[in-house]
mmCIF file of C-alpha atoms in Angstrom:
data_model
loop_
_atom_site.group_PDB
_atom_site.id
_atom_site.type_symbol
_atom_site.label_atom_id
_atom_site.label_comp_id
_atom_site.label_asym_id
_atom_site.label_seq_id
_atom_site.Cartn_x
_atom_site.Cartn_y
_atom_site.Cartn_z
ATOM 1 C CA MET Q 620 -143.987 -144.445 -108.920
ATOM 2 C CA VAL Q 621 -140.698 -146.148 -108.141
ATOM 3 C CA PHE Q 622 -138.091 -143.878 -106.644
ATOM 4 C CA SER Q 623 -134.560 -144.245 -107.908
ATOM 5 C CA SER Q 624 -131.289 -142.416 -107.658
ATOM 6 C CA GLN Q 625 -132.233 -140.437 -110.793
ATOM 7 C CA VAL Q 626 -135.357 -139.074 -109.081
ATOM 8 C CA TYR Q 627 -133.506 -138.276 -105.867
ATOM 9 C CA ALA Q 628 -130.730 -136.561 -107.834
ATOM 10 C CA SER Q 629 -133.279 -134.015 -109.044
ATOM 11 C CA TRP Q 630 -134.023 -133.111 -105.410
ATOM 12 C CA LYS Q 631 -130.500 -131.966 -104.512
ATOM 13 C CA GLU Q 632 -131.557 -128.520 -103.298
ATOM 14 C CA ILE Q 633 -134.319 -129.980 -101.104
ATOM 15 C CA GLN Q 634 -131.927 -132.548 -99.642
ATOM 16 C CA GLU Q 635 -129.297 -129.896 -98.903
ATOM 17 C CA GLU Q 636 -131.928 -127.900 -96.983
ATOM 18 C CA LYS Q 637 -132.703 -130.984 -94.839
ATOM 19 C CA TYR Q 638 -129.064 -131.704 -94.084
ATOM 20 C CA LYS Q 639 -128.497 -128.119 -92.980
ATOM 21 C CA ILE Q 640 -131.272 -128.583 -90.392
ATOM 22 C CA ILE Q 641 -129.897 -131.977 -89.328
ATOM 23 C CA LEU Q 642 -126.353 -130.653 -88.875
ATOM 24 C CA GLN Q 643 -127.646 -127.751 -86.760
ATOM 25 C CA ARG Q 644 -130.187 -129.658 -84.653
ATOM 26 C CA PHE Q 645 -128.492 -133.034 -84.162
ATOM 27 C CA PRO Q 646 -124.684 -132.571 -84.085
ATOM 28 C CA GLU Q 647 -124.310 -135.362 -81.490
ATOM 29 C CA ILE Q 648 -125.070 -138.050 -84.075
ATOM 30 C CA PHE Q 649 -121.818 -137.545 -85.976
ATOM 31 C CA SER Q 650 -119.407 -139.437 -83.739
ATOM 32 C CA GLY Q 651 -118.352 -143.056 -83.651
ATOM 33 C CA LEU Q 652 -119.226 -145.435 -86.468
ATOM 34 C CA ILE Q 653 -122.324 -144.344 -88.391
ATOM 35 C CA LEU Q 654 -124.577 -146.341 -90.721
ATOM 36 C CA ASP Q 655 -126.496 -144.347 -93.338
ATOM 37 C CA ILE Q 656 -129.367 -146.510 -94.636
ATOM 38 C CA GLY Q 657 -130.563 -145.351 -98.049
ATOM 39 C CA SER Q 658 -127.674 -142.987 -98.737
ATOM 40 C CA GLY Q 659 -128.771 -142.271 -102.304
ATOM 41 C CA LYS Q 660 -126.488 -139.833 -104.119
ATOM 42 C CA GLY Q 661 -124.431 -139.184 -100.962
ATOM 43 C CA TYR Q 662 -125.827 -135.768 -100.078
ATOM 44 C CA LEU Q 663 -125.309 -136.356 -96.344
ATOM 45 C CA GLU Q 664 -121.677 -137.271 -96.850
ATOM 46 C CA THR Q 665 -121.194 -134.182 -99.039
ATOM 47 C CA ALA Q 666 -122.808 -131.989 -96.372
ATOM 48 C CA LEU Q 667 -120.485 -133.438 -93.727
ATOM 49 C CA ALA Q 668 -117.423 -132.793 -95.889
ATOM 50 C CA ASP Q 669 -118.582 -129.267 -96.798
ATOM 51 C CA ASN Q 670 -118.971 -128.488 -93.086
ATOM 52 C CA LYS Q 671 -115.621 -130.077 -92.229
ATOM 53 C CA ILE Q 672 -117.253 -132.705 -90.039
ATOM 54 C CA GLY Q 673 -115.096 -135.782 -90.034
ATOM 55 C CA ALA Q 674 -117.378 -138.765 -89.655
ATOM 56 C CA ASN Q 675 -116.704 -142.476 -89.920
ATOM 57 C CA ILE Q 676 -119.715 -143.402 -92.044
ATOM 58 C CA VAL Q 677 -120.807 -146.510 -93.930
ATOM 59 C CA CYS Q 678 -123.326 -145.773 -96.662
ATOM 60 C CA ILE Q 679 -125.714 -148.412 -97.948
ATOM 61 C CA ASP Q 680 -128.288 -148.259 -100.689
ATOM 62 C CA ILE Q 681 -129.746 -150.653 -103.231
ATOM 63 C CA GLU Q 682 -128.145 -148.564 -106.004
ATOM 64 C CA LYS Q 683 -124.704 -147.053 -106.520
ATOM 65 C CA PRO Q 684 -122.901 -144.780 -105.505
ATOM 66 C CA ALA Q 685 -123.316 -146.243 -102.022
ATOM 67 C CA THR Q 686 -120.248 -147.553 -100.198
ATOM 68 C CA LEU Q 687 -122.011 -150.904 -100.064
ATOM 69 C CA LEU Q 688 -124.952 -152.205 -102.077
ATOM 70 C CA ALA Q 689 -127.306 -153.629 -99.460
ATOM 71 C CA SER Q 690 -130.908 -153.616 -98.335
ATOM 72 C CA GLY Q 691 -131.982 -151.937 -95.105
ATOM 73 C CA ASP Q 692 -134.176 -154.961 -94.436
ATOM 74 C CA LYS Q 693 -131.253 -157.392 -94.095
ATOM 75 C CA LEU Q 694 -128.081 -155.607 -93.081
ATOM 76 C CA PRO Q 695 -124.766 -157.368 -93.753
ATOM 77 C CA PHE Q 696 -123.180 -156.366 -90.436
ATOM 78 C CA LYS Q 697 -122.509 -158.015 -87.089
ATOM 79 C CA ASP Q 698 -124.719 -157.297 -84.095
ATOM 80 C CA ASN Q 699 -123.872 -154.101 -82.177
ATOM 81 C CA SER Q 700 -121.600 -152.737 -84.924
ATOM 82 C CA PHE Q 701 -122.703 -149.085 -85.080
ATOM 83 C CA ASP Q 702 -122.873 -146.123 -82.689
ATOM 84 C CA THR Q 703 -125.443 -144.320 -84.835
ATOM 85 C CA VAL Q 704 -127.956 -145.265 -87.525
ATOM 86 C CA ILE Q 705 -129.283 -142.574 -89.853
ATOM 87 C CA SER Q 706 -132.026 -142.960 -92.411
ATOM 88 C CA ILE Q 707 -133.220 -139.936 -94.328
ATOM 89 C CA ASP Q 708 -136.517 -140.426 -96.186
ATOM 90 C CA THR Q 709 -136.098 -144.206 -96.429
ATOM 91 C CA MET Q 710 -137.847 -145.863 -93.477
ATOM 92 C CA HIS Q 711 -141.184 -146.033 -95.296
ATOM 93 C CA LEU Q 712 -139.476 -148.477 -97.696
ATOM 94 C CA ILE Q 713 -137.899 -150.660 -94.975
ATOM 95 C CA LYS Q 714 -140.071 -153.456 -93.595
ATOM 96 C CA SER Q 715 -137.782 -154.897 -90.906
ATOM 97 C CA LYS Q 716 -136.172 -153.475 -87.768
ATOM 98 C CA ASP Q 717 -132.763 -154.992 -88.548
ATOM 99 C CA PHE Q 718 -131.211 -151.584 -87.841
ATOM 100 C CA GLU Q 719 -131.871 -152.288 -84.162
ATOM 101 C CA ARG Q 720 -129.709 -155.428 -84.266
ATOM 102 C CA VAL Q 721 -126.655 -153.630 -85.665
ATOM 103 C CA LEU Q 722 -126.971 -150.624 -83.313
ATOM 104 C CA LYS Q 723 -125.037 -150.702 -80.042
ATOM 105 C CA LYS Q 724 -126.884 -150.349 -76.735
ATOM 106 C CA GLY Q 725 -127.116 -146.630 -76.025
ATOM 107 C CA GLY Q 726 -126.647 -145.916 -79.736
ATOM 108 C CA LEU Q 727 -128.497 -143.101 -81.482
ATOM 109 C CA VAL Q 728 -130.974 -143.260 -84.338
ATOM 110 C CA LEU Q 729 -132.028 -140.377 -86.547
ATOM 111 C CA PHE Q 730 -134.953 -141.134 -88.837
ATOM 112 C CA THR Q 731 -136.681 -138.615 -91.060
ATOM 113 C CA LEU Q 732 -139.599 -138.822 -93.468
ATOM 114 C CA PHE Q 733 -141.073 -136.248 -95.791
ATOM 115 C CA PHE Q 734 -144.808 -135.635 -95.489
ATOM 116 C CA ASN Q 735 -147.747 -133.587 -96.646
ATOM 117 C CA GLN Q 736 -150.832 -132.555 -94.689
ATOM 118 C CA GLU Q 737 -152.767 -135.649 -95.760
ATOM 119 C CA ASN Q 738 -150.157 -138.202 -94.632
ATOM 120 C CA TYR Q 739 -148.434 -136.469 -91.702
ATOM 121 C CA SER Q 740 -150.106 -138.639 -89.051
ATOM 122 C CA SER Q 741 -149.352 -141.905 -90.840
ATOM 123 C CA LYS Q 742 -145.694 -140.971 -91.483
ATOM 124 C CA LYS Q 743 -145.237 -139.915 -87.858
ATOM 125 C CA LYS Q 744 -146.828 -143.171 -86.673
ATOM 126 C CA LEU Q 745 -144.598 -145.228 -88.991
ATOM 127 C CA ILE Q 746 -141.421 -143.750 -87.494
ATOM 128 C CA GLU Q 747 -142.695 -144.086 -83.939
ATOM 129 C CA GLU Q 748 -143.567 -147.756 -84.524
ATOM 130 C CA LYS Q 749 -140.083 -148.409 -85.953
ATOM 131 C CA LEU Q 750 -138.652 -146.870 -82.801
ATOM 132 C CA SER Q 751 -140.877 -148.646 -80.291
ATOM 133 C CA GLY Q 752 -138.702 -149.700 -77.357
ATOM 134 C CA PHE Q 753 -136.300 -146.806 -77.952
ATOM 135 C CA GLU Q 754 -136.017 -143.720 -75.765
ATOM 136 C CA MET Q 755 -137.335 -140.773 -77.777
ATOM 137 C CA LEU Q 756 -134.935 -137.868 -77.272
ATOM 138 C CA SER Q 757 -136.372 -135.213 -79.570
ATOM 139 C CA SER Q 758 -138.402 -134.610 -82.671
ATOM 140 C CA VAL Q 759 -138.586 -131.789 -85.171
ATOM 141 C CA THR Q 760 -141.195 -130.961 -87.762
ATOM 142 C CA ALA Q 761 -139.498 -128.820 -90.376
ATOM 143 C CA ALA Q 762 -141.335 -126.931 -93.088
ATOM 144 C CA GLY Q 763 -139.551 -125.918 -96.232
ATOM 145 C CA LYS Q 764 -139.636 -126.864 -99.877
ATOM 146 C CA GLU Q 765 -140.494 -130.266 -98.473
ATOM 147 C CA ASN Q 766 -141.981 -130.902 -95.029
ATOM 148 C CA GLU Q 767 -139.900 -133.233 -92.888
ATOM 149 C CA TYR Q 768 -140.566 -135.102 -89.656
ATOM 150 C CA MET Q 769 -137.298 -135.903 -87.822
ATOM 151 C CA VAL Q 770 -136.857 -138.084 -84.742
ATOM 152 C CA LEU Q 771 -133.772 -138.674 -82.616
ATOM 153 C CA ALA Q 772 -133.931 -141.740 -80.379
ATOM 154 C CA LYS Q 773 -131.617 -143.837 -78.204
ATOM 155 C CA LYS Q 774 -131.454 -147.625 -77.997
ATOM 156 C CA ARG Q 775 -132.127 -148.847 -74.473
#
């Protein structure tokens, strides 16, 4: 099954539940210049606006309505451009670690992936491999309408 913005649009309630957890658990990620890889329908940006969190955010996706149509595998930004990189439920689709190039030293990364009991270990391992060389700050396993593994890390 190929996921598209139409599929993700049907998951609005599930996405809103995730962003509520993210806003509560990781408020420190919403300062400086933020890159949202795989922004989809813009649910994160809506959650920020609804909670009156002013964030300077660049949204990329391979489909509209992203700020910029771009692939997370080859980011069209200069080295060390962003203070924070966020990717909600997208890292399993990204093959490269180009996010590391565009993140400033000391910058934060928040990656999340949905999982079920059969693939929890492999999803967790995928995120941890993407973040090898980073300082792991915290992780959260959230159960809800969709289970979510969330990791906050810092670039050394």
